[in-house]
Amino acid sequence: MFKKPLAAACLMFAAGAYAGPLTDSVQIPYETFTLDNGLRVVVHTDRKAPVVAVNVWYHVGSKDEKPGKTGFAHLFEHLMFNGSENAPGEFFEPFEKAGATGMNGTTWLDRTNYFETVPTPALDMALWMESDRMGHMLGAIDQAKLDEQRGVVQNEKRQSENQPYGKSWGILQKSAFPAGHPYSWSTIGSMEDLNAASLEDVKAWFHEYYGATNAVVVLAGDIDVATAKAKMNKYFGFVEPGEPIDRQKSWVAKRDSQKRVKTQDRVPQSRLYKSWNTAELANSDSDVMQIVAELLAGGKNSRLYKRLVHEDQIATSVNVAYWPFELSSLFTIIADAKPGVELAQVERAIDEEIARFLKKGPDKKELERVRTSLFASFVRGAEKVGGWGGKSDILASNAVYMGDPGAFKKSLLVMEEASTKDVQQVAKRWLSAGDLVLEVEPFPKLAASGQDADRSKIPDAGEVPQLSFPAIERTELANGLKVVYARRDTVPQVNLSLMFDAGYAADFGNKLGLTKLASGVMFEGTKKRDALEIAEELEGLGANWNVSNNVDVTTFGVSALSVNLRDTLDVFADVVQNPAFREQDVERKRSLALAGIGQEKSQPVSMALRTLPPLLYGNQHAYGIPLTGSGTEDSVKSISIDDMKQFHSQWIRPDNATLVAVGAMSLADLKPELERAFGKWQAPKADKGTKKIQPVSAPAKAHVYLIDKPGAEQSVILAGQLVGSAKDKGNLALDMANTILGGAFTARLNMNLREDKHWAYGAYTFMVDAVAQQPLMAYAPVQTDKTKEAVAEVARELKEYLGKNPAQKDELHRYQLNEVAKLPGSYETMNAVLGAMSSQVRFDRPDDYVVTYADRVKALTVDQVRQAAQTNMTPDKLTWVIVGDLNKIEAGIKSLNLGPINVLDADGKQVR
């Protein structure tokens, strides 16, 4: 398998007059004819023995399959041996009685073939049997036979993959070709696809590919053309022609750079595969690459064998597997490392030899040796009429792939005439770049200890380790910019967040989406740097940067290496203080923003999140906007450059900001750098922006809003209400009440809808942290046919939480333990510390908030949690937003009588 047979190498060119001493010495005379149904027949007469080789090739292989239906070509090959309509028994039985030899069938990427060599008197039997399965097959295939052969094929797959290195070819093939390439899946197929194969699928495969025009029959041996014509018309003339088939000619998928894959297997030695996608079968380069394969690893005198096995003695074997296919070929060096030798050492030696070969090419002596050896191999294979490499195989493969049984002569001539320079140039063309390296390492010899731990009870988690959180320091710059800092010396960097009291709420009274769009454009260019220059400078300094928004805050962040802090701050300060708002940058970001809104309006969850906040807060509150902050198409289209400049003047200013930082230096060292970057930045004379975030009363009753998404597989259920601010003292108890109800995987709502009912992948309640009243929402994406029932369950869970089934002590205790136990690991990184500090700034929390958090959590009582729920939650006054296929869900929701029902469009506008 690992050495490309010369017979296969010689399938390249149309017939013609081919001159050359070696080529002329190879003669396989043949005649061809075509039946009226399009079946092509090739006849070669060889009377040396009273046998006839019958070789039937169908031009279909695994490349003709579709993703999700792999393994069909090979599965059908098995079915072809399981009896036809007029010969329902095993196909082999009459052949065994007749003394047939070399009988088999095979499938590969481009073809399926069936062949046998029979005594001359048994030829009629052989042709009757082959024609019966070509023309009378479908009636013999039933579910039982399909299931039987499916099992046989799956066991063949298991057997193959159970061999040492048995999985390597599948990994190599999948890695060598891009997804969707017809060679990217294995011929034997996947277990899943084989299990999914239906009787209808298999019959459709026969109809499409097993017609007469898609087949070639070769008869070689004790037969002449006249006899062949009579017998072929008699037995095969009835077969339907079949449908025309489109064929792709070439798709090499050559790589420009190296690709590496590593795997472990139960193998005795480490093995290295080094593979290139090379010229397709019909390209003359493919013939020359056969010479290259032999020169590099075709025997003991080959370059790689001499270097790796004989001289360096770092490998026990090395060879080249060269597989030529119609769309692309694979040239693969395979080397088994000597025990104790690293594959990296083997690969270095291979790379050195290939580089030497590409630089100088072969010498004349080694080229002649290899050429002669290849021709000798071909001649010896062509002595027999049947079997692999025999004359019937040579003629059939050339007829199928090249449309000319004699095309092998031109392929031989290419190899005969190839010069040392030709070989060097072709090798350079295909082996200079783009190698795929697969490393197969032995699975380590492992064994269980034989002794187990005490399994009678789960060990106690032990004492919670001490929380490590850095001390927080505060200062101000010369211009009044507040700085909050913590030192963390774990890695040599400084992370900064420049927080502005803006956020999506700053859009109120302005154009929706302005904050998100304007802040995003700021990193697209300053008065002296464009977007690419900003990116190039920051990347060159090893910095990361970002801009983010929530309802309250707009944050510009940067992470700088300590050694490059000054230069990083120069760029960062320029971005924040001097945005250019160039028209081309604005329009580029605007187009992305509009596309993003379109995406939001097509996704059920984001549709609901866009719609619910305006319903909760109303149109006179700064939070009464789409929760995504992206605005609407009309508003984003209307945003001008002047609007952005005004936004920057009102909101992005030092008297409206706090700089939060964590870094590996002292505040004494950091502050001068911050002064240099930001200390001279002065607030404009224009007034700061203001927000309208007055308290909102709960509605008098519940309301239901439906958004239609025809054909939706799921309904997205959101039920929302307003609760207290994240700044409130009682927020911790409220947060715990939410956790018990639906804020964790093991919380009530998820256990009900996911684990008990299996209606949803996940169902939760959550609060969106905010300076003003927070939205508390229940969220459940459920299967469409359970929408009514799921809504009823959500309503019941919320109602009972305030009534007969309030928070319990064991629930509180479980989540208290979780909250406290996870704290020490929550602040491992600078960004985690920075995030906690930013939240403290946003919600005016004391500097020791994180340090004292565990004590406050442990001090919570179940009565406090119940009281927080009673005070804040109003399950009878919820605002419901449900997105789904209204044709299927509307009537059921109406029957629940939750409250008045309105239907909205994706923009939140009332339809009815």
mmCIF file of N, CA, C and O in Angstrom, residues 107 132 142 149 171 302 508 546 563 583 761 824:
data_model
loop_
_atom_site.group_PDB
_atom_site.id
_atom_site.type_symbol
_atom_site.label_atom_id
_atom_site.label_comp_id
_atom_site.label_asym_id
_atom_site.label_seq_id
_atom_site.Cartn_x
_atom_site.Cartn_y
_atom_site.Cartn_z
ATOM 1 N N THR A 107 -12.653 -0.315 -3.024
ATOM 2 C CA THR A 107 -13.145 1.058 -3.191
ATOM 3 C C THR A 107 -12.074 2.011 -2.706
ATOM 4 O O THR A 107 -11.422 1.759 -1.688
ATOM 5 N N ASP A 132 -25.445 -9.439 -13.801
ATOM 6 C CA ASP A 132 -26.644 -9.502 -12.957
ATOM 7 C C ASP A 132 -26.552 -8.481 -11.834
ATOM 8 O O ASP A 132 -27.549 -7.847 -11.487
ATOM 9 N N ASP A 142 -32.337 -5.418 0.578
ATOM 10 C CA ASP A 142 -33.389 -5.134 1.552
ATOM 11 C C ASP A 142 -32.752 -4.642 2.847
ATOM 12 O O ASP A 142 -31.525 -4.573 2.974
ATOM 13 N N GLN A 149 -24.484 -5.786 6.144
ATOM 14 C CA GLN A 149 -23.239 -5.271 5.569
ATOM 15 C C GLN A 149 -22.773 -4.002 6.264
ATOM 16 O O GLN A 149 -21.577 -3.729 6.331
ATOM 17 N N ILE A 171 -6.382 10.443 9.916
ATOM 18 C CA ILE A 171 -5.939 11.751 10.424
ATOM 19 C C ILE A 171 -5.215 12.513 9.331
ATOM 20 O O ILE A 171 -5.434 13.719 9.124
ATOM 21 N N SER A 302 18.375 4.452 -1.527
ATOM 22 C CA SER A 302 17.723 5.758 -1.574
ATOM 23 C C SER A 302 18.354 6.687 -0.552
ATOM 24 O O SER A 302 18.963 6.261 0.430
ATOM 25 N N PHE A 508 -29.532 58.960 26.059
ATOM 26 C CA PHE A 508 -30.850 59.533 26.303
ATOM 27 C C PHE A 508 -30.867 61.008 25.900
ATOM 28 O O PHE A 508 -29.971 61.778 26.256
ATOM 29 N N ASN A 546 -8.766 48.013 24.201
ATOM 30 C CA ASN A 546 -10.175 47.742 23.963
ATOM 31 C C ASN A 546 -11.004 48.932 24.393
ATOM 32 O O ASN A 546 -10.541 49.810 25.132
ATOM 33 N N VAL A 563 8.004 47.764 30.647
ATOM 34 C CA VAL A 563 9.140 48.447 29.998
ATOM 35 C C VAL A 563 8.684 49.392 28.895
ATOM 36 O O VAL A 563 9.421 50.305 28.513
ATOM 37 N N GLU A 583 -14.205 60.929 8.322
ATOM 38 C CA GLU A 583 -15.419 60.435 7.675
ATOM 39 C C GLU A 583 -15.286 58.968 7.267
ATOM 40 O O GLU A 583 -16.213 58.177 7.468
ATOM 41 N N TYR A 761 -32.305 23.943 27.148
ATOM 42 C CA TYR A 761 -30.896 23.648 27.394
ATOM 43 C C TYR A 761 -30.424 24.342 28.673
ATOM 44 O O TYR A 761 -29.550 23.858 29.370
ATOM 45 N N PRO A 824 -11.011 32.905 46.540
ATOM 46 C CA PRO A 824 -9.546 32.958 46.418
ATOM 47 C C PRO A 824 -9.040 32.756 44.997
ATOM 48 O O PRO A 824 -8.014 33.313 44.617
#
